[in-house]
PDB file of C-alpha atoms in Angstrom:
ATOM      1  CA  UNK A   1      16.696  24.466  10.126  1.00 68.00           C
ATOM      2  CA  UNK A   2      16.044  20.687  11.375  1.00 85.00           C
ATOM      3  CA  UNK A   3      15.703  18.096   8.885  1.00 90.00           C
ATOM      4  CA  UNK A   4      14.945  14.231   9.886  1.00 93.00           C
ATOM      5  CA  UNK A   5      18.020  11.627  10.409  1.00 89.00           C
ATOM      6  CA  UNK A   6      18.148   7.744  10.457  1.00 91.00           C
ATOM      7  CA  UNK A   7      16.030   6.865  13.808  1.00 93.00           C
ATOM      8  CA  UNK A   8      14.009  10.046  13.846  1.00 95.00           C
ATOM      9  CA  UNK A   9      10.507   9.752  13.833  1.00 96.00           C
ATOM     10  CA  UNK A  10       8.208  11.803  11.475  1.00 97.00           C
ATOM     11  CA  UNK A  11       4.773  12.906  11.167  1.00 97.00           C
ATOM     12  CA  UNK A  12       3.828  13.311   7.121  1.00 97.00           C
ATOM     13  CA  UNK A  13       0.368  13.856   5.452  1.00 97.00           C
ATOM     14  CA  UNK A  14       0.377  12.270   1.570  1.00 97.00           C
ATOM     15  CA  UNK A  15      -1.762  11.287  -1.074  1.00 97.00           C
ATOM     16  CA  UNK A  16      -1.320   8.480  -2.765  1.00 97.00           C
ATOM     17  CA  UNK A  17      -2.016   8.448  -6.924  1.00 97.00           C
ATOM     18  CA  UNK A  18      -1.630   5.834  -9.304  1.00 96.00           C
ATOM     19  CA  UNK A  19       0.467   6.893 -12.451  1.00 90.00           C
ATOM     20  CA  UNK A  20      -2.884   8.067 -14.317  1.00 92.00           C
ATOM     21  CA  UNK A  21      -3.469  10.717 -11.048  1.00 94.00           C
ATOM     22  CA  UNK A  22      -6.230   8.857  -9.367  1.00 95.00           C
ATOM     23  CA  UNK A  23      -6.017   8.987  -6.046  1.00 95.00           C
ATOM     24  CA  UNK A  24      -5.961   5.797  -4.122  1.00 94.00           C
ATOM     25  CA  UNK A  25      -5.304   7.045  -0.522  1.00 94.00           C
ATOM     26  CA  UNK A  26      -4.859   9.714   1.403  1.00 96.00           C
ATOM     27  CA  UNK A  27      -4.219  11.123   5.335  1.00 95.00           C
ATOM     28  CA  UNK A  28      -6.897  12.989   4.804  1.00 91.00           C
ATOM     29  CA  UNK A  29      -8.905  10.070   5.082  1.00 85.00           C
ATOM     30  CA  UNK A  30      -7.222   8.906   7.874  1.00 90.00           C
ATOM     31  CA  UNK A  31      -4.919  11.232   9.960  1.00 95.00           C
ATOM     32  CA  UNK A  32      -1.235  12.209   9.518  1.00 97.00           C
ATOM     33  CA  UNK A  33       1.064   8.568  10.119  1.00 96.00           C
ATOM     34  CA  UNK A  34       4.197   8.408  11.318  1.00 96.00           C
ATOM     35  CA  UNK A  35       6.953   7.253  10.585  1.00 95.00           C
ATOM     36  CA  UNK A  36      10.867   6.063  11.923  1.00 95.00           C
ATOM     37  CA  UNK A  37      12.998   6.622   9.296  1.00 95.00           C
ATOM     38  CA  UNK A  38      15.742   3.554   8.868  1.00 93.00           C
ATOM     39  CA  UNK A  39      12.724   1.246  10.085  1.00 93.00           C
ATOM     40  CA  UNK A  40      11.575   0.039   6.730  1.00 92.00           C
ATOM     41  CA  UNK A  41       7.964   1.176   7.507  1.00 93.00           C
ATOM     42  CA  UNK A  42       7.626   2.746   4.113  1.00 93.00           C
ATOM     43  CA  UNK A  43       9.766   2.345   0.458  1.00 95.00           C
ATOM     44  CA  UNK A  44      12.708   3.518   0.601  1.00 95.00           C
ATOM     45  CA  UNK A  45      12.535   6.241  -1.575  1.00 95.00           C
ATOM     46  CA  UNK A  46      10.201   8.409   0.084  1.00 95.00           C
ATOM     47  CA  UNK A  47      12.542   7.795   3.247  1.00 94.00           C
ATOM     48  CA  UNK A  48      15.087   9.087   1.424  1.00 94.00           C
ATOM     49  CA  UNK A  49      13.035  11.942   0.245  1.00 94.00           C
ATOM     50  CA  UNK A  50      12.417  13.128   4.358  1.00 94.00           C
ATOM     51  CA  UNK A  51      16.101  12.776   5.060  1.00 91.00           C
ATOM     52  CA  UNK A  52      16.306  16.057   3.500  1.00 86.00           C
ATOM     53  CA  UNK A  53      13.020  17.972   4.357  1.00 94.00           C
ATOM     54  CA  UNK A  54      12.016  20.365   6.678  1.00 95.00           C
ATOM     55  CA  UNK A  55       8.803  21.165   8.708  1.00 96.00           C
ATOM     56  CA  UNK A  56       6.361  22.008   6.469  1.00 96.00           C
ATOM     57  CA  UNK A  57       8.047  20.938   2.994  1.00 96.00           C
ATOM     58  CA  UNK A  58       6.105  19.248   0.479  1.00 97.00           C
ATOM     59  CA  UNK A  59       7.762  17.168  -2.568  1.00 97.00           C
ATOM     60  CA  UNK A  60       6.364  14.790  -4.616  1.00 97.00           C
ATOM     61  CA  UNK A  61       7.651  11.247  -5.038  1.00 96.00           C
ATOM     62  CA  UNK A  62       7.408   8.563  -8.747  1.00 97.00           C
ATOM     63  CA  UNK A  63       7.837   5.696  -7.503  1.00 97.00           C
ATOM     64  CA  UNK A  64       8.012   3.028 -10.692  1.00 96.00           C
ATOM     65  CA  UNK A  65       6.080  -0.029 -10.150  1.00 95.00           C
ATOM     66  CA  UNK A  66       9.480  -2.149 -10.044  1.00 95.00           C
ATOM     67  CA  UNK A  67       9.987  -0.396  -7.017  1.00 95.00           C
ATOM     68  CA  UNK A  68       6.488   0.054  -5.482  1.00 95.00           C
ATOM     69  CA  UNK A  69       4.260  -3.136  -5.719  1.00 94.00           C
ATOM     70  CA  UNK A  70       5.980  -5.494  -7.984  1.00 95.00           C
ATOM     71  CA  UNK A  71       4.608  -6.043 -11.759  1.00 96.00           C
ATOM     72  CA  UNK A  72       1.100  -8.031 -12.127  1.00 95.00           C
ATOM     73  CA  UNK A  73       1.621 -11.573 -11.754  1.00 94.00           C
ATOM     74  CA  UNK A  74      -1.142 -13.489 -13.944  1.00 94.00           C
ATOM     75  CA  UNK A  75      -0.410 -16.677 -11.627  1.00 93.00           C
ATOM     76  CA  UNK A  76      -1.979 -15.382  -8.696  1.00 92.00           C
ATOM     77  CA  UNK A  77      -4.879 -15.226 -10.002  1.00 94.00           C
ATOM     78  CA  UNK A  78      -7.398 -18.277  -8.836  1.00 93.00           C
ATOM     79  CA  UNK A  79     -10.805 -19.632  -9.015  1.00 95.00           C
ATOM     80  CA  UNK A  80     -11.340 -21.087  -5.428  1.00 93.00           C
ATOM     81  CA  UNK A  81     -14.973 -23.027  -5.054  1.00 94.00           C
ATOM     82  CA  UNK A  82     -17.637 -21.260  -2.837  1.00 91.00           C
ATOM     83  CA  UNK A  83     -17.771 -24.375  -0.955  1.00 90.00           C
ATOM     84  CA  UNK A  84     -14.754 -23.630   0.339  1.00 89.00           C
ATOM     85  CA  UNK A  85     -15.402 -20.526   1.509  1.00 88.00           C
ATOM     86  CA  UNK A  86     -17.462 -19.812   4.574  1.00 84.00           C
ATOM     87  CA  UNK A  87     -21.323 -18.904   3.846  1.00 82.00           C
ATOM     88  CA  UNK A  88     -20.988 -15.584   5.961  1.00 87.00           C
ATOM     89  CA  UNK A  89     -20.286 -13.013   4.602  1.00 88.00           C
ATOM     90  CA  UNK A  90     -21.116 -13.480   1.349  1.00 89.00           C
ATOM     91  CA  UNK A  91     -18.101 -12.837  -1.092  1.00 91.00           C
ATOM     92  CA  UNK A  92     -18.454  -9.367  -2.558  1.00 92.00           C
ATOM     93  CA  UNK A  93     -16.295  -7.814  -5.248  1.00 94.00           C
ATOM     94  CA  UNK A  94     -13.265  -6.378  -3.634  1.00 91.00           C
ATOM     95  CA  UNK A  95     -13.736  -8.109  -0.817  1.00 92.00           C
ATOM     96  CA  UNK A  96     -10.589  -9.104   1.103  1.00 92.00           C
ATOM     97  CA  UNK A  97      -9.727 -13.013   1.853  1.00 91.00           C
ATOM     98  CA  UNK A  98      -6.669 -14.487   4.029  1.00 89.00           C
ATOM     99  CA  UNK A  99      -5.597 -17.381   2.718  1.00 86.00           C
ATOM    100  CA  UNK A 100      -2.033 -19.239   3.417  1.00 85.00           C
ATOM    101  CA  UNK A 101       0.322 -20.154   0.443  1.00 83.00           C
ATOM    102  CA  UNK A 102       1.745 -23.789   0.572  1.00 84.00           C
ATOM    103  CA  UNK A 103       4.645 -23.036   2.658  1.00 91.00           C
ATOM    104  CA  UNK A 104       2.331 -21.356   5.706  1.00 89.00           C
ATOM    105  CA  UNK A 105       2.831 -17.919   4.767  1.00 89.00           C
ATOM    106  CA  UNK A 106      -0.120 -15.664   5.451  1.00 91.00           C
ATOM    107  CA  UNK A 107      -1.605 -14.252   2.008  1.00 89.00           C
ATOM    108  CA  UNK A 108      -4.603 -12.185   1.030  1.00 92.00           C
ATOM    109  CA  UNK A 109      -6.374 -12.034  -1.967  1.00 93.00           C
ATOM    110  CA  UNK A 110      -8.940  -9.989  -3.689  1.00 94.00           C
ATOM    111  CA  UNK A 111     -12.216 -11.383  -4.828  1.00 95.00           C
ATOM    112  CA  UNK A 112     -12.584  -9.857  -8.713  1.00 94.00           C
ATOM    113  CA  UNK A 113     -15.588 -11.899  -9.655  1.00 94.00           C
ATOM    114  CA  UNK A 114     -18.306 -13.791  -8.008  1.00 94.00           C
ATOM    115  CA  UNK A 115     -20.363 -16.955  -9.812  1.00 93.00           C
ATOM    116  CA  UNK A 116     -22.444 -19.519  -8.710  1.00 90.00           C
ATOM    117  CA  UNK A 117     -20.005 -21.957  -8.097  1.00 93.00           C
ATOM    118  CA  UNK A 118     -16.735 -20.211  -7.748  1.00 95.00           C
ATOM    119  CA  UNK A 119     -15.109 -17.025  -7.126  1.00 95.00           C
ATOM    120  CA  UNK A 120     -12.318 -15.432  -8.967  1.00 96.00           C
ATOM    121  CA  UNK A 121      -9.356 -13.987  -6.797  1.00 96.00           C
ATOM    122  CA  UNK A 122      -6.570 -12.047  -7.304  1.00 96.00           C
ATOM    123  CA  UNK A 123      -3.519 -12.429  -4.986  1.00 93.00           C
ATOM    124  CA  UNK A 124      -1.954  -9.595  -6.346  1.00 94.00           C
ATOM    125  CA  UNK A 125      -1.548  -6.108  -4.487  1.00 91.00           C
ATOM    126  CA  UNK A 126      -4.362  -3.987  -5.782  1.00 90.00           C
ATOM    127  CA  UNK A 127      -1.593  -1.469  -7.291  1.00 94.00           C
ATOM    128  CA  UNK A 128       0.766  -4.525  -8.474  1.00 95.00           C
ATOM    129  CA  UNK A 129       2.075  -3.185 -12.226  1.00 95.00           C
ATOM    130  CA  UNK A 130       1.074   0.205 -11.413  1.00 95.00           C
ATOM    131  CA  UNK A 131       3.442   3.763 -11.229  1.00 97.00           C
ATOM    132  CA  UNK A 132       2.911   5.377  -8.245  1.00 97.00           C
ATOM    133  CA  UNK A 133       3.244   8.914  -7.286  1.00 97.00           C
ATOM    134  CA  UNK A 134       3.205  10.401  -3.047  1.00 97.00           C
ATOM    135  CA  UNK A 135       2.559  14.060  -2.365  1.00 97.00           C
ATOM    136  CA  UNK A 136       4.303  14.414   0.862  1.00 97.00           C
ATOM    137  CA  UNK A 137       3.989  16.724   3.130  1.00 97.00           C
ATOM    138  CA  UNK A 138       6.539  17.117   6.125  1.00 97.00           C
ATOM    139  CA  UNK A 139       4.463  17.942   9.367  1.00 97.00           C
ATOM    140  CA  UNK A 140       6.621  16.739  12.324  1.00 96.00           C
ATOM    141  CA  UNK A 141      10.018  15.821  13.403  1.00 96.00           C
ATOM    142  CA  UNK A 142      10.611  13.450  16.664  1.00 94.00           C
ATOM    143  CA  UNK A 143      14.615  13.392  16.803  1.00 91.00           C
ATOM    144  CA  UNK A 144      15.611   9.918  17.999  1.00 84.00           C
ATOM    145  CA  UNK A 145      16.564  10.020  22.164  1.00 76.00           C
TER     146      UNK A 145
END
């Protein structure tokens, strides 16, 4: 019975709900991901939660927003003139921007709304304030060399 250690790489399959069960991402969609435990590549509870697993185990992880994405912040939401936003593409809903915050650091926002003159965008995470649950699923187990 093998179970992943600090440095060990894993292979895991999830899904990814918000606290109300939708489902907001998945492997499925894109392939099992791995992962090296101790690398801070993922929150630390669900690295805790492989420590322990073996091949083939499946738990599932609450994660409280406090400890996932951070509660909404009402501040980072902006209205940012369309003529200072490049005319292609065309700002959608949803649509992701990179912007830099006033000390250089890279930042992307999400725009909510689109007018004439100005677009509304939110520089919060799109699951900021929310509970979120994993369903993991252990696949594979690299030990570290």
């Amino acid at each position: 019975m093998t179970t992943p250690n600090n440095g060990d790489t894993v292979t895991i399959d999830y899904t990814l709900k918000r606290g109300d069960g939708e489902v907001v991402g998945s492997t499925q969609e894109v392939g099992p991901q791995q992962v090296q435990l101790g690398a801070g590549q993922t929150f630390p509870q669900i690295e805790q939660a492989l420590t322990g697993m073996e091949v083939g185990e499946n738990k599932v992880i609450a994660i409280d927003c406090a400890n996932a994405f951070g509660p909404r912040n009402d501040q980072l939401v902006i209205d940012i003139p369309r003529a200072n936003l490049p005319p292609e593409p065309a700002p959608q809903p949803g649509m992701a921007l990179q912007a830099q915050q006033p000390d250089g650091t890279p930042m992307t926002l999400y725009v909510v709304e689109v007018g004439e003159e100005q677009i509304k965008a939110d520089g919060n995470h799109p699951l900021a304030g929310e509970d979120i649950t994993f369903d993991l699923t252990l696949r594979d187990i690299k030990q570290a060399a």
